XYZ file of N, CA and C in Angstrom:
270
model
N 100.609 125.644 87.811
C 100.886 125.981 89.188
C 101.921 127.104 89.203
N 101.731 128.081 90.074
C 102.672 129.191 90.164
C 103.690 128.928 91.255
N 104.838 129.523 91.088
C 105.893 129.407 92.090
C 105.602 130.397 93.209
N 105.657 129.957 94.461
C 105.395 130.879 95.566
C 106.440 132.001 95.602
N 105.986 133.166 96.016
C 106.908 134.297 96.137
C 107.834 134.072 97.327
N 108.896 134.848 97.391
C 109.823 134.709 98.520
C 109.112 135.040 99.827
N 108.165 135.962 99.781
C 107.390 136.301 100.981
C 106.581 135.084 101.440
N 105.913 134.418 100.486
C 105.114 133.244 100.830
C 105.981 132.103 101.358
N 107.160 131.907 100.764
C 108.074 130.867 101.254
C 108.543 131.193 102.670
N 108.858 132.465 102.923
C 109.292 132.877 104.261
C 108.161 132.683 105.265
N 106.937 133.013 104.861
C 105.785 132.812 105.734
C 105.619 131.328 106.045
N 105.755 130.488 105.025
C 105.645 129.044 105.224
C 106.696 128.518 106.181
N 107.932 128.981 106.045
C 108.998 128.549 106.964
C 108.701 129.021 108.386
N 108.187 130.233 108.516
C 107.860 130.753 109.843
C 106.750 129.963 110.499
N 105.708 129.657 109.735
C 104.599 128.864 110.266
C 105.088 127.473 110.644
N 105.904 126.859 109.794
C 106.446 125.527 110.074
C 107.215 125.531 111.390
N 107.969 126.604 111.645
C 108.760 126.686 112.875
C 107.872 126.768 114.111
N 106.651 127.284 113.962
C 105.741 127.414 115.101
C 105.042 126.106 115.460
N 105.007 125.169 114.526
C 104.267 123.929 114.730
C 105.189 122.876 115.335
N 104.825 122.330 116.513
C 105.656 121.279 117.107
C 105.771 120.099 116.151
N 106.944 119.513 116.075
C 107.183 118.397 115.167
C 107.058 117.075 115.917
N 106.912 115.997 115.179
C 106.665 114.676 115.762
C 107.737 114.274 116.768
N 108.979 114.641 116.542
C 110.061 114.275 117.444
C 110.028 115.022 118.764
N 109.147 115.988 118.885
C 109.067 116.795 120.103
C 108.181 116.158 121.166
N 107.818 114.902 120.997
C 106.975 114.129 121.918
C 105.651 114.822 122.231
N 104.999 115.301 121.197
C 103.651 115.851 121.330
C 102.725 115.020 120.456
N 101.456 115.027 120.804
C 100.501 114.208 120.061
C 100.163 114.848 118.717
N 99.592 114.040 117.855
C 99.146 114.549 116.552
C 98.081 115.623 116.740
N 97.223 115.455 117.744
C 96.195 116.466 118.007
C 96.830 117.786 118.439
N 97.898 117.713 119.237
C 98.603 118.930 119.647
C 99.224 119.625 118.440
N 99.823 118.842 117.546
C 100.418 119.422 116.333
C 99.343 120.028 115.443
N 98.205 119.337 115.328
C 97.105 119.865 114.519
C 96.578 121.165 115.117
N 96.449 121.203 116.438
C 95.998 122.432 117.098
C 96.956 123.581 116.874
N 98.237 123.295 116.967
C 99.243 124.336 116.729
C 99.205 124.806 115.283
N 99.022 123.862 114.367
C 98.949 124.236 112.948
C 97.741 125.118 112.690
N 96.599 124.748 113.255
C 95.399 125.560 113.055
C 95.556 126.941 113.669
N 96.187 127.015 114.838
C 96.409 128.320 115.470
C 97.369 129.168 114.646
N 98.434 128.547 114.160
C 99.422 129.290 113.377
C 98.847 129.757 112.052
N 97.948 128.983 111.500
C 97.380 129.307 110.192
C 96.060 130.065 110.283
N 95.713 130.509 111.465
C 94.423 131.165 111.684
C 94.171 132.315 110.713
N 95.191 133.091 110.399
C 95.003 134.246 109.526
C 95.305 133.941 108.063
N 95.684 132.714 107.763
C 95.981 132.334 106.380
C 94.697 131.799 105.753
N 94.273 132.365 104.622
C 93.031 131.884 104.011
C 93.171 130.443 103.518
N 92.216 129.626 103.907
C 92.173 128.228 103.481
C 90.794 128.001 102.880
N 90.748 127.344 101.750
C 89.462 127.067 101.118
C 88.639 126.187 102.055
N 87.417 126.594 102.343
C 86.555 125.868 103.271
C 86.348 124.429 102.809
N 86.296 124.211 101.515
C 86.116 122.859 100.992
C 87.225 121.915 101.410
N 88.436 122.435 101.537
C 89.563 121.608 101.981
C 89.334 121.152 103.416
N 88.896 122.069 104.270
C 88.623 121.705 105.663
C 87.474 120.708 105.752
N 86.423 120.940 104.970
C 85.286 120.022 104.988
C 85.697 118.628 104.524
N 86.503 118.547 103.483
C 86.970 117.248 103.000
C 87.815 116.549 104.059
N 88.668 117.303 104.732
C 89.499 116.720 105.789
C 88.633 116.172 106.920
N 87.601 116.915 107.295
C 86.699 116.458 108.359
C 86.030 115.149 107.954
N 85.535 115.082 106.732
C 84.854 113.869 106.266
C 85.795 112.668 106.308
N 86.992 112.833 105.786
C 87.954 111.728 105.771
C 88.368 111.308 107.178
N 88.594 112.292 108.046
C 89.012 111.965 109.409
C 87.882 111.329 110.210
N 86.648 111.778 109.996
C 85.526 111.148 110.698
C 85.393 109.682 110.294
N 85.585 109.395 109.021
C 85.547 108.000 108.561
C 86.657 107.193 109.229
N 87.854 107.761 109.279
C 88.978 107.071 109.923
C 88.705 106.849 111.405
N 88.101 107.846 112.040
C 87.790 107.743 113.473
C 86.850 106.570 113.744
N 85.864 106.383 112.885
C 84.865 105.338 113.100
C 85.366 103.947 112.740
N 86.378 103.862 111.894
C 86.865 102.550 111.465
C 88.160 102.135 112.151
N 88.785 103.044 112.886
C 90.076 102.748 113.512
C 89.880 101.897 114.762
N 90.645 100.835 114.867
C 90.577 99.950 116.025
C 91.511 100.392 117.149
N 92.434 101.279 116.868
C 93.382 101.780 117.862
C 92.720 102.938 118.614
N 92.457 102.751 119.900
C 91.721 103.742 120.684
C 92.448 105.084 120.765
N 93.756 105.054 120.923
C 94.520 106.306 121.023
C 94.460 107.065 119.705
N 94.642 106.355 118.611
C 94.602 107.003 117.300
C 93.196 107.527 117.007
N 92.165 106.781 117.393
C 90.789 107.232 117.190
C 90.515 108.491 118.011
N 91.035 108.542 119.235
C 90.857 109.732 120.072
C 91.583 110.936 119.480
N 92.775 110.713 118.958
C 93.528 111.790 118.312
C 92.783 112.289 117.085
N 92.235 111.363 116.323
C 91.461 111.744 115.140
C 90.239 112.550 115.546
N 89.557 112.124 116.601
C 88.381 112.855 117.076
C 88.754 114.265 117.519
N 89.883 114.412 118.201
C 90.341 115.740 118.627
C 90.652 116.623 117.423
N 91.274 116.042 116.414
C 91.613 116.798 115.211
C 90.351 117.219 114.475
N 89.365 116.327 114.400
C 88.083 116.669 113.775
C 87.436 117.835 114.518
N 87.475 117.790 115.842
C 86.893 118.882 116.628
C 87.598 120.204 116.337
N 88.923 120.170 116.222
C 89.670 121.389 115.904
C 89.310 121.921 114.519
N 89.189 121.033 113.545
C 88.821 121.457 112.193
C 87.406 122.027 112.155
N 86.492 121.401 112.880
C 85.121 121.923 112.929
C 85.085 123.300 113.586
N 85.902 123.497 114.608
C 85.984 124.820 115.244
C 86.527 125.849 114.256
N 87.515 125.452 113.450
C 88.060 126.361 112.436
C 87.005 126.695 111.392
N 86.201 125.706 111.003
C 85.120 125.954 110.049
C 84.087 126.910 110.629
N 83.734 126.705 111.890
C 82.767 127.593 112.540
C 83.314 129.012 112.631
N 84.593 129.139 112.960
C 85.226 130.460 113.039
C 85.225 131.132 111.671
N 85.515 130.361 110.628
C 85.517 130.914 109.271
C 84.127 131.402 108.891
N 83.099 130.655 109.298
C 81.726 131.068 109.008
C 81.375 132.348 109.761
N 81.840 132.457 111.003
C 81.580 133.659 111.801
C 82.296 134.879 111.236
N 83.482 134.660 110.663
C 84.273 135.764 110.119
C 83.665 136.326 108.845
N 82.860 135.523 108.161
C 82.275 135.985 106.901
C 80.888 136.401 107.164
């Protein structure tokens, strides 16, 4: 594993600052949406997004907590939109 450059670390800190944190009384779906928006121009391996969608869809179908299942469904929708955008960009 390589050590990130100072530029990459600064970019990571900047992106982190843009994403609302749990203590800010926002939902997980809101944080996921902000993260996806902030990372829109950062290349992410499509396989990572696909794996996340698969895992979250499984969690959505097995979760008994309605609020958490709805948040998971919203996050899955955001990830699928990011995948579609990535496909359109290529």
